[in-house]
């Protein structure tokens, strides 16, 4: 289509310009060779424009398509981006639901009772760890080392120079969500610092229908929502961002319509802050109709 249409258009333009050149020759006069000099200059310029026109149109179409694709996504409401590429500054911390084992050397009666497999004590919804004798110790948002120090300090009131070992049997609080066109979608435990490409690897590859160049990252709540788009096909430094707990990573489907139509059913089934994001998408989808 491009080759035939382009040749026909150029021929039409040239024929029209030649007819106009006859009138221009009467107005402007001919050169020494009898060729109308002014009209030839205009013909050369017009021919160049005709050849460049398809490229300009293609670029405009691509730009509009890109804008349309971006327009399908929810708007960012966060004033400041929290994206970071520094894995070293993203320590793993404890949170509600984590299963923790505590051992107080020389005092098995104070250690975590071994009554199940895996054995341990769950961090309660408020972020406290309940242990014999000392009661509740706040461990929410503490690293494993900091939590160990906090437990030792609590035991010092009852035990002389206690030696405490604290280990995580199972992380439950820190999760990220990977859905869309990946082979193994689901929620995954964030038990170590991960960048976006490492998180995508948990999905065990893209499906054939994946729009690999459009990987969407949602972070936060409706009033402070971050929306970022990354290229999952071609690795780049921009996508080496650290994944945070509750991040929603979604690989779009080729030829899909609005983002809300793809992601809304999944977001509605996920708790925490992402449930509020689902509400935002639902409202915006209703407004846009």
Tab-separated table of C-alpha atoms in Angstrom:
chain	number	residue	atom	x	y	z
A	1	UNK	CA	0.000	0.000	0.000
A	2	UNK	CA	2.731	2.428	0.941
A	3	UNK	CA	4.761	1.978	-2.246
A	4	UNK	CA	1.876	2.165	-4.733
A	5	UNK	CA	0.021	4.973	-2.995
A	6	UNK	CA	3.131	7.016	-2.462
A	7	UNK	CA	4.163	6.793	-6.168
A	8	UNK	CA	0.656	7.704	-7.315
A	9	UNK	CA	0.487	10.671	-4.951
A	10	UNK	CA	3.863	11.960	-6.049
A	11	UNK	CA	2.906	11.614	-9.718
A	12	UNK	CA	-0.320	13.494	-9.079
A	13	UNK	CA	1.493	16.255	-7.250
A	14	UNK	CA	4.091	16.488	-10.031
A	15	UNK	CA	1.425	16.640	-12.750
A	16	UNK	CA	-0.449	19.358	-10.929
A	17	UNK	CA	2.706	21.347	-10.397
A	18	UNK	CA	3.659	21.061	-14.065
A	19	UNK	CA	0.299	22.547	-15.074
A	20	UNK	CA	0.800	25.353	-12.608
A	21	UNK	CA	4.322	25.888	-13.911
A	22	UNK	CA	2.944	26.784	-17.329
A	23	UNK	CA	0.998	29.635	-15.801
A	24	UNK	CA	3.963	30.617	-13.675
A	25	UNK	CA	6.173	30.774	-16.745
A	26	UNK	CA	3.879	33.367	-18.240
A	27	UNK	CA	3.916	35.376	-15.065
A	28	UNK	CA	7.583	35.104	-14.148
A	29	UNK	CA	9.159	34.564	-17.563
A	30	UNK	CA	11.538	31.874	-18.754
A	31	UNK	CA	15.197	31.521	-18.113
A	32	UNK	CA	17.946	31.478	-20.687
A	33	UNK	CA	17.123	27.917	-21.642
A	34	UNK	CA	13.453	28.617	-21.968
A	35	UNK	CA	12.663	26.766	-18.737
A	36	UNK	CA	10.660	28.731	-16.173
A	37	UNK	CA	13.259	29.069	-13.404
A	38	UNK	CA	10.948	30.090	-10.580
A	39	UNK	CA	8.464	27.300	-11.136
A	40	UNK	CA	11.200	24.631	-11.243
A	41	UNK	CA	12.373	25.738	-7.824
A	42	UNK	CA	8.860	25.393	-6.497
A	43	UNK	CA	8.433	21.998	-8.151
A	44	UNK	CA	11.648	20.707	-6.525
A	45	UNK	CA	10.517	21.957	-3.122
A	46	UNK	CA	7.053	20.456	-3.539
A	47	UNK	CA	8.448	17.098	-4.603
A	48	UNK	CA	10.576	16.979	-1.463
A	49	UNK	CA	7.555	17.805	0.670
A	50	UNK	CA	5.516	15.091	-1.055
A	51	UNK	CA	8.194	12.505	-0.333
A	52	UNK	CA	8.484	13.618	3.297
A	53	UNK	CA	4.731	13.707	3.904
A	54	UNK	CA	4.278	9.951	4.536
A	55	UNK	CA	7.030	10.056	7.160
A	56	UNK	CA	5.418	13.005	8.919
A	57	UNK	CA	2.027	11.277	8.893
A	58	UNK	CA	3.529	8.047	10.262
A	59	UNK	CA	5.241	9.921	13.075
A	60	UNK	CA	2.012	11.725	13.948
A	61	UNK	CA	0.055	8.475	14.019
A	62	UNK	CA	2.652	6.873	16.283
A	63	UNK	CA	2.537	9.865	18.619
A	64	UNK	CA	-1.249	9.800	18.812
A	65	UNK	CA	-1.227	6.065	19.418
A	66	UNK	CA	1.226	6.517	22.267
A	67	UNK	CA	-0.914	9.238	23.784
A	68	UNK	CA	-3.993	7.047	23.510
A	69	UNK	CA	-2.219	4.176	25.242
A	70	UNK	CA	-1.121	6.438	28.069
A	71	UNK	CA	-4.633	7.852	28.313
A	72	UNK	CA	-5.982	4.392	29.130
A	73	UNK	CA	-4.014	4.325	32.386
A	74	UNK	CA	-5.168	5.916	35.650
A	75	UNK	CA	-3.502	9.245	36.437
A	76	UNK	CA	-0.754	9.546	39.020
A	77	UNK	CA	-1.862	11.541	42.057
A	78	UNK	CA	1.422	11.338	43.985
A	79	UNK	CA	3.348	14.595	44.179
A	80	UNK	CA	6.682	12.846	44.653
A	81	UNK	CA	7.882	9.609	43.096
A	82	UNK	CA	9.199	6.944	45.459
A	83	UNK	CA	11.062	5.031	42.746
A	84	UNK	CA	14.556	4.007	43.760
A	85	UNK	CA	17.232	1.841	42.175
A	86	UNK	CA	19.230	1.349	45.373
A	87	UNK	CA	18.612	-2.200	46.592
A	88	UNK	CA	20.933	-1.661	49.549
A	89	UNK	CA	18.566	0.899	51.120
A	90	UNK	CA	15.585	-1.479	51.032
A	91	UNK	CA	15.983	-3.714	54.095
A	92	UNK	CA	13.491	-6.490	54.700
A	93	UNK	CA	11.362	-5.667	57.740
A	94	UNK	CA	8.817	-7.548	59.824
A	95	UNK	CA	5.079	-7.037	59.644
A	96	UNK	CA	1.705	-8.527	60.587
A	97	UNK	CA	1.367	-12.203	59.728
A	98	UNK	CA	5.067	-13.008	59.649
A	99	UNK	CA	5.996	-16.253	61.393
A	100	UNK	CA	8.959	-15.763	63.732
A	101	UNK	CA	10.968	-18.219	65.841
A	102	UNK	CA	12.636	-16.918	69.025
A	103	UNK	CA	15.189	-18.916	71.005
A	104	UNK	CA	16.469	-17.791	74.410
A	105	UNK	CA	19.626	-19.815	75.061
A	106	UNK	CA	19.578	-21.600	78.406
A	107	UNK	CA	15.860	-20.885	78.856
A	108	UNK	CA	13.807	-23.191	76.645
A	109	UNK	CA	10.684	-22.261	78.620
A	110	UNK	CA	11.008	-18.710	77.282
A	111	UNK	CA	11.605	-19.727	73.700
A	112	UNK	CA	8.973	-20.117	71.002
A	113	UNK	CA	7.072	-23.325	71.744
A	114	UNK	CA	7.462	-26.050	69.159
A	115	UNK	CA	3.865	-27.143	68.685
A	116	UNK	CA	3.507	-27.122	64.925
A	117	UNK	CA	5.466	-27.467	61.723
A	118	UNK	CA	6.606	-24.910	60.865
A	119	UNK	CA	6.845	-23.727	64.463
A	120	UNK	CA	6.934	-20.108	65.488
A	121	UNK	CA	4.883	-17.165	66.653
A	122	UNK	CA	2.881	-14.957	64.298
A	123	UNK	CA	3.224	-11.213	64.431
A	124	UNK	CA	-0.255	-9.959	65.301
A	125	UNK	CA	-2.242	-7.424	63.179
A	126	UNK	CA	-0.880	-4.546	65.303
A	127	UNK	CA	2.702	-5.604	64.636
A	128	UNK	CA	3.414	-7.094	68.070
A	129	UNK	CA	5.201	-10.330	68.900
A	130	UNK	CA	3.835	-12.108	72.002
A	131	UNK	CA	6.372	-14.117	74.009
A	132	UNK	CA	6.379	-15.868	77.414
A	133	UNK	CA	7.168	-13.719	80.456
A	134	UNK	CA	7.717	-10.438	78.583
A	135	UNK	CA	4.387	-10.231	76.768
A	136	UNK	CA	4.118	-8.146	73.599
A	137	UNK	CA	7.094	-6.583	71.838
A	138	UNK	CA	6.595	-4.204	68.925
A	139	UNK	CA	8.459	-5.533	65.883
A	140	UNK	CA	6.503	-3.963	63.020
A	141	UNK	CA	8.764	-2.297	60.433
A	142	UNK	CA	11.882	-3.529	62.252
A	143	UNK	CA	14.643	-5.476	60.550
A	144	UNK	CA	15.419	-8.937	61.918
A	145	UNK	CA	18.482	-7.564	63.749
A	146	UNK	CA	16.533	-4.675	65.258
A	147	UNK	CA	13.727	-7.022	66.338
A	148	UNK	CA	16.279	-9.308	68.022
A	149	UNK	CA	17.696	-6.354	69.938
A	150	UNK	CA	14.191	-5.288	71.028
A	151	UNK	CA	13.385	-8.789	72.316
A	152	UNK	CA	16.700	-9.015	74.190
A	153	UNK	CA	16.050	-5.661	75.827
A	154	UNK	CA	12.637	-6.884	76.981
A	155	UNK	CA	14.122	-10.073	78.497
A	156	UNK	CA	16.846	-8.128	80.331
A	157	UNK	CA	14.275	-7.145	82.937
A	158	UNK	CA	13.891	-10.792	83.927
A	159	UNK	CA	16.974	-12.660	82.684
A	160	UNK	CA	20.592	-11.781	83.317
A	161	UNK	CA	22.475	-11.173	80.062
A	162	UNK	CA	19.998	-12.981	77.817
A	163	UNK	CA	21.199	-14.346	74.510
A	164	UNK	CA	18.411	-14.312	71.962
A	165	UNK	CA	18.217	-15.682	68.468
A	166	UNK	CA	15.379	-14.486	66.245
A	167	UNK	CA	14.740	-15.877	62.785
A	168	UNK	CA	11.919	-15.577	60.275
A	169	UNK	CA	10.252	-18.860	59.423
A	170	UNK	CA	7.829	-17.348	56.927
A	171	UNK	CA	7.287	-13.870	55.540
A	172	UNK	CA	3.632	-13.036	54.971
A	173	UNK	CA	3.343	-9.288	55.447
A	174	UNK	CA	5.606	-8.213	52.605
A	175	UNK	CA	4.112	-9.198	49.266
A	176	UNK	CA	3.995	-7.841	45.749
A	177	UNK	CA	1.420	-8.708	43.114
A	178	UNK	CA	2.270	-9.823	39.589
A	179	UNK	CA	-0.644	-10.252	37.192
A	180	UNK	CA	-1.600	-9.859	33.565
A	181	UNK	CA	0.033	-11.684	30.680
A	182	UNK	CA	2.571	-13.794	32.598
A	183	UNK	CA	2.685	-17.561	32.830
A	184	UNK	CA	2.484	-17.687	36.647
A	185	UNK	CA	0.466	-14.737	37.979
A	186	UNK	CA	-0.107	-14.308	41.695
A	187	UNK	CA	1.093	-12.697	44.903
A	188	UNK	CA	4.686	-13.315	45.925
A	189	UNK	CA	6.542	-12.961	49.199
A	190	UNK	CA	9.010	-10.102	49.182
A	191	UNK	CA	11.622	-11.667	51.434
A	192	UNK	CA	14.595	-9.959	49.822
A	193	UNK	CA	15.240	-6.746	47.870
A	194	UNK	CA	14.110	-7.137	44.251
A	195	UNK	CA	14.152	-4.895	41.217
A	196	UNK	CA	11.347	-4.880	38.655
A	197	UNK	CA	12.999	-7.332	36.244
A	198	UNK	CA	13.666	-9.774	39.080
A	199	UNK	CA	10.031	-9.475	40.111
A	200	UNK	CA	8.912	-10.188	36.537
A	201	UNK	CA	10.966	-13.386	36.557
A	202	UNK	CA	8.638	-14.776	39.233
A	203	UNK	CA	5.980	-14.915	36.511
A	204	UNK	CA	7.994	-17.564	34.613
A	205	UNK	CA	7.845	-15.697	31.317
A	206	UNK	CA	5.331	-13.774	29.225
A	207	UNK	CA	2.318	-15.271	27.511
A	208	UNK	CA	2.137	-15.048	23.682
A	209	UNK	CA	-0.482	-12.293	24.026
A	210	UNK	CA	1.677	-10.076	26.235
A	211	UNK	CA	2.345	-6.471	25.314
A	212	UNK	CA	5.855	-6.781	26.666
A	213	UNK	CA	6.792	-3.162	26.155
A	214	UNK	CA	4.028	-2.023	28.522
A	215	UNK	CA	4.505	-3.227	32.086
A	216	UNK	CA	2.479	-1.097	34.503
A	217	UNK	CA	3.492	-0.515	38.122
A	218	UNK	CA	0.851	0.790	40.548
A	219	UNK	CA	1.964	1.937	43.985
A	220	UNK	CA	0.135	3.645	46.842
A	221	UNK	CA	-3.433	4.766	47.425
A	222	UNK	CA	-5.854	6.829	45.298
A	223	UNK	CA	-4.846	10.103	46.961
A	224	UNK	CA	-1.160	9.265	46.584
A	225	UNK	CA	-1.072	6.888	43.636
A	226	UNK	CA	1.978	6.366	41.470
A	227	UNK	CA	1.543	4.997	37.946
A	228	UNK	CA	4.678	4.009	36.068
A	229	UNK	CA	5.133	2.217	32.741
A	230	UNK	CA	8.243	0.213	31.898
A	231	UNK	CA	9.506	-1.765	28.937
A	232	UNK	CA	9.688	-5.417	29.897
A	233	UNK	CA	11.024	-6.468	26.506
A	234	UNK	CA	14.209	-4.397	26.366
A	235	UNK	CA	16.116	-4.161	29.677
A	236	UNK	CA	17.064	-0.641	30.678
A	237	UNK	CA	18.383	1.126	33.754
A	238	UNK	CA	15.034	2.897	34.180
A	239	UNK	CA	13.344	-0.387	35.119
A	240	UNK	CA	15.897	-1.385	37.767
A	241	UNK	CA	13.606	0.109	40.391
A	242	UNK	CA	13.190	-1.531	43.774
A	243	UNK	CA	9.862	-3.298	44.271
A	244	UNK	CA	8.074	-2.355	47.493
A	245	UNK	CA	5.460	-4.252	49.522
A	246	UNK	CA	1.964	-4.062	47.979
A	247	UNK	CA	3.301	-3.023	44.568
A	248	UNK	CA	1.012	-4.138	41.740
A	249	UNK	CA	2.901	-5.136	38.588
A	250	UNK	CA	0.715	-5.773	35.547
A	251	UNK	CA	1.725	-6.909	32.053
A	252	UNK	CA	-0.806	-5.653	29.534
A	253	UNK	CA	-2.339	-7.680	26.728
A	254	UNK	CA	-1.766	-6.794	23.087
A	255	UNK	CA	-4.838	-5.220	21.552
A	256	UNK	CA	-6.543	-4.701	24.915
A	257	UNK	CA	-8.707	-1.661	25.529
A	258	UNK	CA	-8.833	0.327	28.740
A	259	UNK	CA	-6.457	-0.638	31.516
A	260	UNK	CA	-9.324	-0.724	34.010
A	261	UNK	CA	-11.051	-3.468	32.029
A	262	UNK	CA	-7.977	-5.672	32.395
A	263	UNK	CA	-6.893	-4.890	35.947
A	264	UNK	CA	-10.096	-4.032	37.810
A	265	UNK	CA	-11.316	-7.620	38.425
A	266	UNK	CA	-7.918	-8.522	39.907
A	267	UNK	CA	-7.551	-5.397	42.027
A	268	UNK	CA	-11.006	-5.915	43.517
A	269	UNK	CA	-9.902	-9.313	44.788
A	270	UNK	CA	-6.748	-8.007	46.475
A	271	UNK	CA	-6.816	-6.503	49.948
A	272	UNK	CA	-4.800	-3.672	51.483
A	273	UNK	CA	-4.389	-0.365	49.688
A	274	UNK	CA	-4.969	-1.908	46.275
A	275	UNK	CA	-8.667	-2.297	47.041
A	276	UNK	CA	-8.915	1.496	47.161
A	277	UNK	CA	-7.073	1.721	43.845
A	278	UNK	CA	-9.728	-0.575	42.372
A	279	UNK	CA	-12.376	1.896	43.521
A	280	UNK	CA	-10.501	4.716	41.788
A	281	UNK	CA	-10.315	2.762	38.526
A	282	UNK	CA	-14.019	1.926	38.718
A	283	UNK	CA	-14.998	5.572	39.229
A	284	UNK	CA	-12.774	6.777	36.393
A	285	UNK	CA	-14.122	4.098	34.098
A	286	UNK	CA	-17.681	5.260	34.794
A	287	UNK	CA	-16.749	8.913	34.219
A	288	UNK	CA	-15.052	8.199	30.902
A	289	UNK	CA	-18.137	6.539	29.421
